[in-house]
PDB file of C-alpha atoms and ligand atoms in Angstrom:
ATOM      1  CA  MET A  42      39.517 -49.216  57.782  1.00 38.00           C
ATOM      2  CA  LEU A  43      39.047 -50.287  54.194  1.00 44.00           C
ATOM      3  CA  LYS A  44      35.745 -49.380  52.665  1.00 54.00           C
ATOM      4  CA  THR A  45      34.222 -51.187  49.749  1.00 69.00           C
ATOM      5  CA  ASP A  46      33.082 -49.206  46.725  1.00 73.00           C
ATOM      6  CA  LYS A  47      29.488 -50.050  47.492  1.00 69.00           C
ATOM      7  CA  MET A  48      29.739 -48.594  51.000  1.00 68.00           C
ATOM      8  CA  GLN A  49      31.364 -45.495  49.588  1.00 78.00           C
ATOM      9  CA  ARG A  50      28.566 -45.103  47.091  1.00 79.00           C
ATOM     10  CA  LEU A  51      25.832 -45.506  49.670  1.00 69.00           C
ATOM     11  CA  GLU A  52      27.468 -42.811  51.738  1.00 72.00           C
ATOM     12  CA  LEU A  53      27.740 -40.520  48.748  1.00 83.00           C
ATOM     13  CA  TYR A  54      24.084 -41.059  47.788  1.00 78.00           C
ATOM     14  CA  LYS A  55      23.166 -39.562  51.145  1.00 67.00           C
ATOM     15  CA  ASP A  56      25.183 -36.476  50.375  1.00 76.00           C
ATOM     16  CA  ARG A  57      23.080 -33.527  49.274  1.00 76.00           C
ATOM     17  CA  ASN A  58      25.489 -32.429  46.538  1.00 87.00           C
ATOM     18  CA  THR A  59      25.580 -35.929  45.070  1.00 89.00           C
ATOM     19  CA  GLN A  60      21.791 -36.027  45.041  1.00 82.00           C
ATOM     20  CA  VAL A  61      21.542 -32.700  43.258  1.00 84.00           C
ATOM     21  CA  LEU A  62      24.009 -33.801  40.574  1.00 91.00           C
ATOM     22  CA  LEU A  63      22.510 -37.280  40.163  1.00 88.00           C
ATOM     23  CA  ASN A  64      19.098 -35.749  39.702  1.00 81.00           C
ATOM     24  CA  LYS A  65      20.399 -33.742  36.789  1.00 86.00           C
ATOM     25  CA  PHE A  66      21.497 -37.010  35.178  1.00 89.00           C
ATOM     26  CA  LEU A  67      18.276 -38.823  36.072  1.00 79.00           C
ATOM     27  CA  SER A  68      16.024 -36.055  34.791  1.00 74.00           C
ATOM     28  CA  ASP A  69      18.019 -36.005  31.527  1.00 80.00           C
ATOM     29  CA  GLU A  70      19.068 -32.437  32.097  1.00 85.00           C
ATOM     30  CA  ILE A  71      22.580 -33.837  31.600  1.00 91.00           C
ATOM     31  CA  SER A  72      23.354 -36.988  29.648  1.00 93.00           C
ATOM     32  CA  GLU A  73      27.076 -36.377  29.609  1.00 96.00           C
ATOM     33  CA  LEU A  74      28.795 -33.792  31.740  1.00 97.00           C
ATOM     34  CA  GLU A  75      31.307 -32.081  29.489  1.00 97.00           C
ATOM     35  CA  PRO A  76      33.873 -29.573  30.690  1.00 96.00           C
ATOM     36  CA  VAL A  77      33.659 -26.007  29.413  1.00 96.00           C
ATOM     37  CA  TYR A  78      36.806 -24.305  28.201  1.00 93.00           C
ATOM     38  CA  ASP A  79      37.972 -21.229  30.039  1.00 88.00           C
ATOM     39  CA  PRO A  80      41.060 -19.620  28.453  1.00 79.00           C
ATOM     40  CA  LYS A  81      42.467 -18.470  31.787  1.00 77.00           C
ATOM     41  CA  LEU A  82      41.807 -21.498  33.978  1.00 80.00           C
ATOM     42  CA  GLY A  83      41.591 -24.314  31.507  1.00 88.00           C
ATOM     43  CA  TYR A  84      38.538 -26.534  31.743  1.00 93.00           C
ATOM     44  CA  ARG A  85      35.725 -26.104  34.260  1.00 94.00           C
ATOM     45  CA  TYR A  86      32.450 -27.787  35.126  1.00 96.00           C
ATOM     46  CA  PRO A  87      30.104 -24.823  35.768  1.00 94.00           C
ATOM     47  CA  THR A  88      27.099 -27.034  36.609  1.00 94.00           C
ATOM     48  CA  VAL A  89      29.091 -28.773  39.317  1.00 96.00           C
ATOM     49  CA  GLU A  90      30.582 -25.520  40.544  1.00 95.00           C
ATOM     50  CA  THR A  91      27.117 -24.154  41.260  1.00 92.00           C
ATOM     51  CA  ILE A  92      26.452 -27.240  43.379  1.00 90.00           C
ATOM     52  CA  VAL A  93      29.709 -27.451  45.334  1.00 92.00           C
ATOM     53  CA  GLY A  94      30.911 -23.860  45.301  1.00 88.00           C
ATOM     54  CA  ASP A  95      34.147 -23.527  43.332  1.00 87.00           C
ATOM     55  CA  ALA A  96      36.319 -25.015  40.627  1.00 85.00           C
ATOM     56  CA  SER A  97      38.757 -26.967  42.802  1.00 86.00           C
ATOM     57  CA  SER A  98      35.992 -28.548  44.913  1.00 91.00           C
ATOM     58  CA  ALA A  99      34.165 -29.420  41.692  1.00 95.00           C
ATOM     59  CA  GLU A 100      37.123 -31.528  40.592  1.00 93.00           C
ATOM     60  CA  THR A 101      37.553 -33.211  43.953  1.00 94.00           C
ATOM     61  CA  PHE A 102      33.835 -33.960  44.000  1.00 96.00           C
ATOM     62  CA  LEU A 103      33.856 -35.499  40.514  1.00 97.00           C
ATOM     63  CA  ASN A 104      36.963 -37.541  41.348  1.00 96.00           C
ATOM     64  CA  ARG A 105      35.248 -38.966  44.421  1.00 94.00           C
ATOM     65  CA  LEU A 106      32.122 -39.918  42.463  1.00 95.00           C
ATOM     66  CA  HIS A 107      34.306 -41.552  39.846  1.00 96.00           C
ATOM     67  CA  ALA A 108      36.435 -43.427  42.389  1.00 94.00           C
ATOM     68  CA  ALA A 109      33.314 -44.778  44.107  1.00 92.00           C
ATOM     69  CA  GLY A 110      31.946 -46.072  40.813  1.00 92.00           C
ATOM     70  CA  ILE A 111      29.027 -43.666  40.456  1.00 94.00           C
ATOM     71  CA  LEU A 112      30.353 -41.808  37.432  1.00 96.00           C
ATOM     72  CA  GLU A 113      32.285 -43.177  34.497  1.00 97.00           C
ATOM     73  CA  ARG A 114      34.577 -40.947  32.521  1.00 97.00           C
ATOM     74  CA  ARG A 115      36.170 -40.671  29.114  1.00 98.00           C
ATOM     75  CA  LEU A 116      39.223 -38.685  28.157  1.00 98.00           C
ATOM     76  CA  TYR A 117      37.845 -35.489  26.647  1.00 97.00           C
ATOM     77  CA  ASP A 118      41.008 -33.475  26.128  1.00 96.00           C
ATOM     78  CA  LYS A 119      44.486 -32.900  27.477  1.00 94.00           C
ATOM     79  CA  ILE A 120      45.205 -29.447  28.670  1.00 93.00           C
ATOM     80  CA  ILE A 121      48.618 -27.823  28.605  1.00 93.00           C
ATOM     81  CA  TYR A 122      49.608 -25.310  31.240  1.00 92.00           C
ATOM     82  CA  CYS A 123      52.516 -22.867  31.010  1.00 92.00           C
ATOM     83  CA  SER A 124      55.574 -24.229  32.806  1.00 89.00           C
ATOM     84  CA  LYS A 125      56.327 -20.747  34.130  1.00 93.00           C
ATOM     85  CA  CYS A 126      53.052 -18.971  35.046  1.00 93.00           C
ATOM     86  CA  GLY A 127      50.531 -21.835  34.997  1.00 89.00           C
ATOM     87  CA  SER A 128      48.221 -20.189  32.444  1.00 90.00           C
ATOM     88  CA  ALA A 129      46.147 -22.401  30.156  1.00 90.00           C
ATOM     89  CA  ASN A 130      46.243 -19.802  27.407  1.00 91.00           C
ATOM     90  CA  ILE A 131      48.775 -21.684  25.332  1.00 92.00           C
ATOM     91  CA  SER A 132      49.326 -21.870  21.586  1.00 93.00           C
ATOM     92  CA  ILE A 133      51.208 -24.522  19.693  1.00 93.00           C
ATOM     93  CA  HIS A 134      54.006 -23.509  17.335  1.00 95.00           C
ATOM     94  CA  HIS A 135      55.248 -25.781  14.586  1.00 95.00           C
ATOM     95  CA  CYS A 136      58.934 -24.997  14.366  1.00 95.00           C
ATOM     96  CA  CYS A 137      61.945 -25.498  12.153  1.00 96.00           C
ATOM     97  CA  PRO A 138      63.975 -28.441  13.502  1.00 96.00           C
ATOM     98  CA  TYR A 139      67.219 -26.669  12.570  1.00 97.00           C
ATOM     99  CA  CYS A 140      66.888 -23.137  13.932  1.00 96.00           C
ATOM    100  CA  LYS A 141      63.676 -23.559  16.064  1.00 94.00           C
ATOM    101  CA  SER A 142      61.961 -20.610  14.374  1.00 96.00           C
ATOM    102  CA  PHE A 143      58.179 -20.931  14.045  1.00 96.00           C
ATOM    103  CA  ASP A 144      58.140 -18.793  10.907  1.00 96.00           C
ATOM    104  CA  VAL A 145      57.540 -21.885   8.838  1.00 96.00           C
ATOM    105  CA  GLN A 146      55.770 -22.036   5.495  1.00 93.00           C
ATOM    106  CA  ARG A 147      53.749 -25.187   5.004  1.00 92.00           C
ATOM    107  CA  SER A 148      53.098 -26.496   1.499  1.00 91.00           C
ATOM    108  CA  ALA A 149      51.442 -29.530  -0.005  1.00 91.00           C
ATOM    109  CA  LEU A 150      53.669 -31.768  -2.116  1.00 92.00           C
ATOM    110  CA  ILE A 151      52.259 -32.765  -5.488  1.00 93.00           C
ATOM    111  CA  GLU A 152      53.392 -35.470  -7.860  1.00 95.00           C
ATOM    112  CA  HIS A 153      52.511 -35.461 -11.549  1.00 95.00           C
ATOM    113  CA  VAL A 154      51.605 -39.116 -12.112  1.00 93.00           C
ATOM    114  CA  LYS A 155      52.507 -39.240 -15.813  1.00 93.00           C
ATOM    115  CA  CYS A 156      56.032 -37.830 -15.671  1.00 94.00           C
ATOM    116  CA  GLY A 157      56.763 -38.450 -11.999  1.00 93.00           C
ATOM    117  CA  TYR A 158      57.770 -34.869 -11.278  1.00 95.00           C
ATOM    118  CA  MET A 159      57.261 -33.852  -7.654  1.00 93.00           C
ATOM    119  CA  ASP A 160      57.259 -30.368  -6.197  1.00 92.00           C
ATOM    120  CA  VAL A 161      55.375 -28.085  -3.809  1.00 90.00           C
ATOM    121  CA  GLU A 162      51.897 -27.031  -4.891  1.00 91.00           C
ATOM    122  CA  GLU A 163      52.852 -23.360  -5.466  1.00 90.00           C
ATOM    123  CA  ASN A 164      55.162 -24.371  -8.289  1.00 92.00           C
ATOM    124  CA  PHE A 165      52.284 -26.156 -10.052  1.00 93.00           C
ATOM    125  CA  ARG A 166      49.942 -23.141  -9.807  1.00 92.00           C
ATOM    126  CA  LYS A 167      49.106 -21.354 -13.031  1.00 90.00           C
ATOM    127  CA  GLY A 168      46.355 -18.869 -12.112  1.00 89.00           C
ATOM    128  CA  ASN A 169      43.588 -21.030 -10.743  1.00 90.00           C
ATOM    129  CA  LYS A 170      44.803 -24.118 -12.576  1.00 92.00           C
ATOM    130  CA  LEU A 171      47.548 -26.645 -11.933  1.00 93.00           C
ATOM    131  CA  ALA A 172      50.185 -27.386 -14.548  1.00 94.00           C
ATOM    132  CA  CYS A 173      53.331 -29.485 -14.343  1.00 95.00           C
ATOM    133  CA  PRO A 174      56.413 -27.214 -14.359  1.00 93.00           C
ATOM    134  CA  LYS A 175      58.459 -29.955 -16.021  1.00 94.00           C
ATOM    135  CA  CYS A 176      56.275 -31.237 -18.895  1.00 94.00           C
ATOM    136  CA  ARG A 177      53.774 -28.322 -18.948  1.00 92.00           C
ATOM    137  CA  GLU A 178      50.769 -30.631 -18.979  1.00 93.00           C
ATOM    138  CA  GLU A 179      47.687 -29.465 -17.126  1.00 93.00           C
ATOM    139  CA  LEU A 180      46.689 -31.469 -14.055  1.00 92.00           C
ATOM    140  CA  LYS A 181      42.941 -31.846 -13.753  1.00 92.00           C
ATOM    141  CA  LYS A 182      41.925 -34.765 -11.604  1.00 93.00           C
ATOM    142  CA  LEU A 183      43.286 -35.550  -8.185  1.00 91.00           C
ATOM    143  CA  ASP A 184      44.439 -39.170  -7.854  1.00 92.00           C
ATOM    144  CA  VAL A 185      44.275 -39.550 -11.654  1.00 93.00           C
ATOM    145  CA  ASP A 186      46.539 -36.822 -13.090  1.00 92.00           C
ATOM    146  CA  TYR A 187      48.293 -36.029  -9.877  1.00 94.00           C
ATOM    147  CA  ARG A 188      48.462 -37.107  -6.270  1.00 94.00           C
ATOM    148  CA  LYS A 189      49.199 -35.423  -2.996  1.00 92.00           C
ATOM    149  CA  ALA A 190      52.497 -36.689  -1.664  1.00 89.00           C
ATOM    150  CA  GLY A 191      52.464 -35.186   1.804  1.00 89.00           C
ATOM    151  CA  MET A 192      53.748 -31.958   3.295  1.00 90.00           C
ATOM    152  CA  TRP A 193      56.811 -29.931   2.785  1.00 91.00           C
ATOM    153  CA  CYS A 194      57.876 -27.128   5.109  1.00 94.00           C
ATOM    154  CA  ALA A 195      60.265 -24.308   4.459  1.00 94.00           C
ATOM    155  CA  CYS A 196      61.784 -22.184   7.210  1.00 97.00           C
ATOM    156  CA  LYS A 197      61.577 -18.503   6.394  1.00 97.00           C
ATOM    157  CA  ASP A 198      64.373 -17.744   8.815  1.00 97.00           C
ATOM    158  CA  CYS A 199      67.150 -20.172   7.926  1.00 97.00           C
ATOM    159  CA  GLY A 200      65.831 -21.198   4.516  1.00 96.00           C
ATOM    160  CA  LYS A 201      66.064 -24.937   5.193  1.00 96.00           C
ATOM    161  CA  SER A 202      63.345 -27.377   4.139  1.00 93.00           C
ATOM    162  CA  PHE A 203      62.003 -30.347   6.073  1.00 94.00           C
ATOM    163  CA  ASP A 204      58.935 -32.561   6.187  1.00 91.00           C
ATOM    164  CA  ILE A 205      58.130 -32.748   9.922  1.00 92.00           C
ATOM    165  CA  PRO A 206      58.180 -29.606  12.078  1.00 94.00           C
ATOM    166  CA  VAL A 207      58.824 -29.842  15.823  1.00 94.00           C
ATOM    167  CA  ALA A 208      56.124 -28.697  18.229  1.00 93.00           C
ATOM    168  CA  ALA A 209      56.747 -26.002  20.806  1.00 95.00           C
ATOM    169  CA  HIS A 210      54.433 -24.078  23.111  1.00 95.00           C
ATOM    170  CA  PHE A 211      53.993 -20.380  23.567  1.00 95.00           C
ATOM    171  CA  CYS A 212      52.296 -18.850  26.597  1.00 95.00           C
ATOM    172  CA  ARG A 213      50.061 -15.997  25.463  1.00 94.00           C
ATOM    173  CA  ASP A 214      50.053 -14.585  28.988  1.00 94.00           C
ATOM    174  CA  CYS A 215      53.709 -14.479  30.051  1.00 96.00           C
ATOM    175  CA  HIS A 216      55.162 -14.998  26.539  1.00 96.00           C
ATOM    176  CA  THR A 217      57.372 -17.894  27.585  1.00 95.00           C
ATOM    177  CA  ASN A 218      58.362 -20.455  24.967  1.00 93.00           C
ATOM    178  CA  PHE A 219      58.605 -23.976  26.257  1.00 94.00           C
ATOM    179  CA  ILE A 220      58.834 -27.479  24.896  1.00 90.00           C
ATOM    180  CA  PHE A 221      56.726 -30.590  25.388  1.00 88.00           C
ATOM    181  CA  GLU A 222      59.101 -31.991  28.043  1.00 90.00           C
ATOM    182  CA  ASP A 223      58.562 -28.932  30.233  1.00 90.00           C
ATOM    183  CA  ALA A 224      54.812 -28.563  29.722  1.00 91.00           C
ATOM    184  CA  VAL A 225      52.410 -29.324  32.552  1.00 92.00           C
ATOM    185  CA  ILE A 226      49.804 -31.589  31.012  1.00 94.00           C
ATOM    186  CA  LYS A 227      46.535 -32.626  32.628  1.00 93.00           C
ATOM    187  CA  ASP A 228      43.873 -35.078  31.533  1.00 95.00           C
ATOM    188  CA  VAL A 229      40.379 -33.651  31.244  1.00 96.00           C
ATOM    189  CA  TYR A 230      37.328 -35.889  31.397  1.00 97.00           C
ATOM    190  CA  ALA A 231      33.674 -35.931  30.450  1.00 98.00           C
ATOM    191  CA  TYR A 232      31.429 -37.830  32.864  1.00 98.00           C
ATOM    192  CA  ARG A 233      28.396 -40.065  32.628  1.00 97.00           C
ATOM    193  CA  LEU A 234      26.300 -41.761  35.247  1.00 95.00           C
ATOM    194  CA  LYS A 235      27.273 -45.430  35.509  1.00 93.00           C
ATOM    195  CA  LYS A 236      24.642 -48.011  34.738  1.00 89.00           C
ATOM    196  CA  GLU A 237      25.136 -49.747  38.101  1.00 84.00           C
ATOM    197  CA  ALA A 238      24.728 -46.470  39.942  1.00 86.00           C
ATOM    198  CA  LYS A 239      21.616 -45.669  37.947  1.00 82.00           C
ATOM    199  CA  GLU A 240      20.123 -48.976  39.053  1.00 74.00           C
ATOM    200  CA  GLU A 241      21.016 -48.411  42.684  1.00 73.00           C
ATOM    201  CA  VAL A 242      19.584 -44.960  42.525  1.00 73.00           C
ATOM    202  CA  ALA A 243      16.408 -46.216  40.886  1.00 62.00           C
ATOM    203  CA  LYS A 244      15.862 -48.533  43.847  1.00 55.00           C
ATOM    204  CA  GLY A 245      15.113 -45.481  45.880  1.00 54.00           C
ATOM    205  CA  TRP A 246      18.274 -43.744  46.923  1.00 52.00           C
ATOM    206  CA  VAL A 247      17.505 -40.665  44.983  1.00 58.00           C
ATOM    207  CA  LEU A 248      13.851 -39.914  44.495  1.00 68.00           C
ATOM    208  CA  ILE A 249      13.758 -36.313  43.660  1.00 73.00           C
ATOM    209  CA  ALA A 250      13.409 -36.662  39.893  1.00 68.00           C
ATOM    210  CA  PRO A 251      10.232 -38.803  39.882  1.00 73.00           C
ATOM    211  CA  ILE A 252       8.677 -36.769  42.690  1.00 83.00           C
ATOM    212  CA  ARG A 253       9.361 -33.613  40.760  1.00 79.00           C
ATOM    213  CA  GLU A 254       7.672 -35.066  37.688  1.00 78.00           C
ATOM    214  CA  PHE A 255       4.695 -36.194  39.694  1.00 86.00           C
ATOM    215  CA  LEU A 256       4.222 -32.713  41.147  1.00 89.00           C
ATOM    216  CA  ILE A 257       4.505 -31.023  37.764  1.00 87.00           C
ATOM    217  CA  GLU A 258       1.928 -33.433  36.321  1.00 88.00           C
ATOM    218  CA  ASN A 259      -0.391 -32.399  39.123  1.00 89.00           C
ATOM    219  CA  GLY A 260      -0.185 -28.731  38.345  1.00 89.00           C
ATOM    220  CA  PHE A 261       2.498 -27.597  40.737  1.00 91.00           C
ATOM    221  CA  GLU A 262       5.305 -25.264  39.891  1.00 92.00           C
ATOM    222  CA  VAL A 263       8.424 -27.002  41.079  1.00 89.00           C
ATOM    223  CA  GLU A 264      11.921 -25.927  41.985  1.00 87.00           C
ATOM    224  CA  SER A 265      14.485 -28.573  42.767  1.00 76.00           C
ATOM    225  CA  PRO A 266      16.716 -27.931  44.507  1.00 74.00           C
ATOM    226  CA  ALA A 267      15.005 -24.816  45.792  1.00 84.00           C
ATOM    227  CA  PHE A 268      16.756 -21.919  47.435  1.00 87.00           C
ATOM    228  CA  ILE A 269      14.359 -19.867  49.538  1.00 92.00           C
ATOM    229  CA  LYS A 270      15.250 -16.744  51.435  1.00 93.00           C
ATOM    230  CA  GLY A 271      14.184 -16.733  55.067  1.00 94.00           C
ATOM    231  CA  LYS A 272      13.201 -13.879  57.373  1.00 95.00           C
ATOM    232  CA  SER A 273      16.788 -13.773  58.613  1.00 94.00           C
ATOM    233  CA  GLY A 274      17.980 -13.048  55.085  1.00 93.00           C
ATOM    234  CA  ALA A 275      19.730 -16.401  54.794  1.00 92.00           C
ATOM    235  CA  ASN A 276      19.094 -18.673  51.815  1.00 90.00           C
ATOM    236  CA  HIS A 277      17.943 -22.197  52.615  1.00 91.00           C
ATOM    237  CA  MET A 278      18.088 -25.149  50.308  1.00 87.00           C
ATOM    238  CA  PHE A 279      15.232 -27.630  50.096  1.00 89.00           C
ATOM    239  CA  ASP A 280      15.238 -30.732  47.928  1.00 84.00           C
ATOM    240  CA  ILE A 281      11.952 -29.620  46.395  1.00 89.00           C
ATOM    241  CA  ALA A 282       9.675 -26.602  46.664  1.00 92.00           C
ATOM    242  CA  ALA A 283       6.205 -26.940  45.133  1.00 93.00           C
ATOM    243  CA  TYR A 284       4.040 -23.910  44.460  1.00 93.00           C
ATOM    244  CA  LYS A 285       0.341 -23.726  43.719  1.00 88.00           C
ATOM    245  CA  GLY A 286      -2.281 -21.016  43.486  1.00 81.00           C
ATOM    246  CA  GLU A 287      -2.426 -17.728  41.624  1.00 76.00           C
ATOM    247  CA  ALA A 288      -3.266 -14.866  43.976  1.00 72.00           C
ATOM    248  CA  THR A 289      -2.164 -16.489  47.197  1.00 76.00           C
ATOM    249  CA  ARG A 290       0.694 -18.705  46.230  1.00 81.00           C
ATOM    250  CA  LYS A 291       0.988 -21.662  48.545  1.00 87.00           C
ATOM    251  CA  VAL A 292       4.355 -23.234  48.993  1.00 92.00           C
ATOM    252  CA  ALA A 293       5.176 -26.726  50.180  1.00 93.00           C
ATOM    253  CA  VAL A 294       8.780 -27.638  50.903  1.00 94.00           C
ATOM    254  CA  ILE A 295       9.967 -31.211  50.738  1.00 92.00           C
ATOM    255  CA  ASP A 296      13.188 -32.745  52.012  1.00 90.00           C
ATOM    256  CA  LEU A 297      14.354 -36.249  51.471  1.00 86.00           C
ATOM    257  CA  ALA A 298      16.185 -38.398  53.997  1.00 85.00           C
ATOM    258  CA  THR A 299      17.573 -41.781  53.121  1.00 77.00           C
ATOM    259  CA  THR A 300      19.565 -44.262  55.093  1.00 71.00           C
ATOM    260  CA  THR A 301      21.268 -47.582  54.567  1.00 63.00           C
ATOM    261  CA  GLU A 302      20.155 -48.545  58.101  1.00 69.00           C
ATOM    262  CA  ASN A 303      16.605 -49.469  58.973  1.00 77.00           C
ATOM    263  CA  THR A 304      15.467 -46.091  60.186  1.00 86.00           C
ATOM    264  CA  VAL A 305      16.292 -42.499  59.490  1.00 88.00           C
ATOM    265  CA  THR A 306      17.442 -40.587  62.575  1.00 90.00           C
ATOM    266  CA  GLU A 307      15.837 -37.367  63.817  1.00 93.00           C
ATOM    267  CA  GLN A 308      18.689 -35.317  62.325  1.00 92.00           C
ATOM    268  CA  PRO A 309      16.927 -34.450  59.047  1.00 93.00           C
ATOM    269  CA  VAL A 310      13.802 -33.470  61.034  1.00 96.00           C
ATOM    270  CA  ILE A 311      15.848 -31.000  63.063  1.00 96.00           C
ATOM    271  CA  ALA A 312      17.553 -29.655  59.933  1.00 94.00           C
ATOM    272  CA  LEU A 313      14.217 -29.198  58.171  1.00 96.00           C
ATOM    273  CA  PHE A 314      12.695 -27.500  61.202  1.00 96.00           C
ATOM    274  CA  ALA A 315      15.557 -24.986  61.394  1.00 96.00           C
ATOM    275  CA  LYS A 316      14.905 -24.050  57.789  1.00 95.00           C
ATOM    276  CA  ILE A 317      11.092 -23.818  57.925  1.00 96.00           C
ATOM    277  CA  PHE A 318      11.353 -21.772  61.115  1.00 96.00           C
ATOM    278  CA  ASP A 319      13.094 -19.121  59.020  1.00 96.00           C
ATOM    279  CA  VAL A 320      11.228 -19.599  55.725  1.00 95.00           C
ATOM    280  CA  SER A 321       7.650 -20.243  57.020  1.00 94.00           C
ATOM    281  CA  PRO A 322       6.268 -22.305  54.133  1.00 95.00           C
ATOM    282  CA  ASP A 323       2.580 -23.282  54.075  1.00 93.00           C
ATOM    283  CA  SER A 324       3.527 -26.894  54.600  1.00 94.00           C
ATOM    284  CA  ALA A 325       6.638 -29.004  55.041  1.00 95.00           C
ATOM    285  CA  TYR A 326       7.210 -32.657  54.212  1.00 95.00           C
ATOM    286  CA  LEU A 327       9.953 -35.062  55.071  1.00 94.00           C
ATOM    287  CA  ILE A 328      10.209 -38.166  52.966  1.00 91.00           C
ATOM    288  CA  ALA A 329      12.032 -40.834  54.958  1.00 90.00           C
ATOM    289  CA  ILE A 330      13.357 -43.893  53.147  1.00 82.00           C
ATOM    290  CA  PRO A 331      12.575 -46.466  54.421  1.00 82.00           C
ATOM    291  CA  THR A 332      11.251 -45.349  57.843  1.00 90.00           C
ATOM    292  CA  LEU A 333      11.685 -42.599  60.384  1.00 94.00           C
ATOM    293  CA  GLY A 334      12.679 -43.423  63.974  1.00 94.00           C
ATOM    294  CA  GLU A 335      10.289 -42.851  66.884  1.00 95.00           C
ATOM    295  CA  ASN A 336      12.132 -39.785  68.103  1.00 95.00           C
ATOM    296  CA  GLY A 337      12.040 -38.248  64.679  1.00 95.00           C
ATOM    297  CA  LYS A 338       8.319 -38.883  64.378  1.00 96.00           C
ATOM    298  CA  LYS A 339       7.589 -37.199  67.695  1.00 96.00           C
ATOM    299  CA  MET A 340       9.645 -34.178  66.747  1.00 96.00           C
ATOM    300  CA  ALA A 341       8.055 -33.962  63.319  1.00 96.00           C
ATOM    301  CA  GLU A 342       4.606 -33.860  64.900  1.00 96.00           C
ATOM    302  CA  LEU A 343       5.718 -31.162  67.297  1.00 95.00           C
ATOM    303  CA  TYR A 344       7.182 -29.061  64.491  1.00 95.00           C
ATOM    304  CA  ASN A 345       4.236 -29.598  62.163  1.00 95.00           C
ATOM    305  CA  ILE A 346       6.293 -31.508  59.615  1.00 96.00           C
ATOM    306  CA  LYS A 347       4.368 -34.126  57.663  1.00 95.00           C
ATOM    307  CA  VAL A 348       6.217 -37.389  57.392  1.00 95.00           C
ATOM    308  CA  VAL A 349       6.103 -39.689  54.397  1.00 92.00           C
ATOM    309  CA  GLU A 350       7.668 -43.091  54.944  1.00 90.00           C
ATOM    310  CA  ALA A 351       8.299 -45.207  51.895  1.00 85.00           C
ATOM    311  CA  GLN A 352      10.306 -48.225  50.817  1.00 79.00           C
ATOM    312  CA  ASN A 353      10.755 -46.941  47.291  1.00 71.00           C
ATOM    313  CA  GLN A 354       9.813 -44.142  44.930  1.00 70.00           C
ATOM    314  CA  LYS A 355       6.436 -45.602  44.039  1.00 75.00           C
ATOM    315  CA  GLU A 356       5.379 -45.736  47.650  1.00 83.00           C
ATOM    316  CA  ALA A 357       6.724 -42.263  48.261  1.00 84.00           C
ATOM    317  CA  ILE A 358       4.727 -40.828  45.380  1.00 85.00           C
ATOM    318  CA  ASN A 359       1.542 -42.608  46.437  1.00 86.00           C
ATOM    319  CA  ALA A 360       1.872 -41.390  50.001  1.00 87.00           C
ATOM    320  CA  LEU A 361       2.609 -37.887  48.829  1.00 85.00           C
ATOM    321  CA  LYS A 362      -0.426 -38.021  46.556  1.00 84.00           C
ATOM    322  CA  ASP A 363      -2.623 -38.705  49.562  1.00 83.00           C
ATOM    323  CA  LYS A 364      -1.106 -35.996  51.687  1.00 83.00           C
ATOM    324  CA  LEU A 365      -0.385 -33.234  49.226  1.00 78.00           C
ATOM    325  CA  LEU A 366      -3.348 -33.417  46.860  1.00 73.00           C
ATOM    326  CA  LYS A 367      -6.203 -34.032  49.279  1.00 65.00           C
ATOM    327  CA  LYS A 368      -6.195 -30.710  50.978  1.00 53.00           C
TER     328      LYS A 368
HETATM  329 ZN1   ZN B 187      53.018 -18.321  31.125  1.00 88.48          ZN
HETATM  330 ZN1   ZN B 188      65.071 -22.607  10.402  1.00 88.48          ZN
HETATM  331 ZN1   ZN B 189      54.916 -33.587 -15.687  1.00 88.48          ZN
END
């Protein structure tokens, strides 16, 4: 079945990893996600790796968000991998076109404007001054007395001269020399949140950022996402954990459940219960956008989970204000 981009996006907005990443964009922690260079592996996205687990899933994840129209990308760099061992630790050699040696001496070509004599810069050098080897006149001002007329290369191996060297690659790991035709080249991108996605998200798909701000303004210490260790020793992730109090620190955990249907199912209630059973916070909240089904409500009551139903972020914050602050 063919899915439209919009459907794909709505599905992705429900995904926990997408929410965590989008919140970093929305809270201005990231304005543009740039890759970080790693000499062994090439480029990586460490922020995304901490969300999804490893480097290859990070790329798949970013590609999906780009394909669905949530992220836009720009070409940041092209990375060259060794054709033999796959290493990204590659240097570029500028070689002699005749004998392929990279022992090439590069010089600037200089032309004496008055007499028209042209030669490499070294032959004009007299101490720290420049003088024309032909007419002996001193050259003082660039673009008046003399001009730069490009590059000239000399091969130290075969002695030939040329103006344009040929590029070759050298693998610093396995010491293989290879040429452009044989190189494995990959595009590397930097990512931004698309304007359209930002608008969709602002309508209420991802609420964590404003809720986090609201809690901080009201004197809570906030972690989002929060990883809390349970009695079993397992780490559990909550969308938000809010702490208050000095001596006896009270902790409230908050999860968010959104749906493109009319009501959220009981699934997020069950998931939250499993986590609070292990973590035992002082209170637990489930924010359901826009509403929670009857089954879910019954279960939430049974498990002592407070339910906040809201159409949008404003309603969610107002409802949370009532429940969380008046205690
Ligand atoms: Zn190699
Ligand atoms: Zn040569
Ligand atoms: Zn001259």
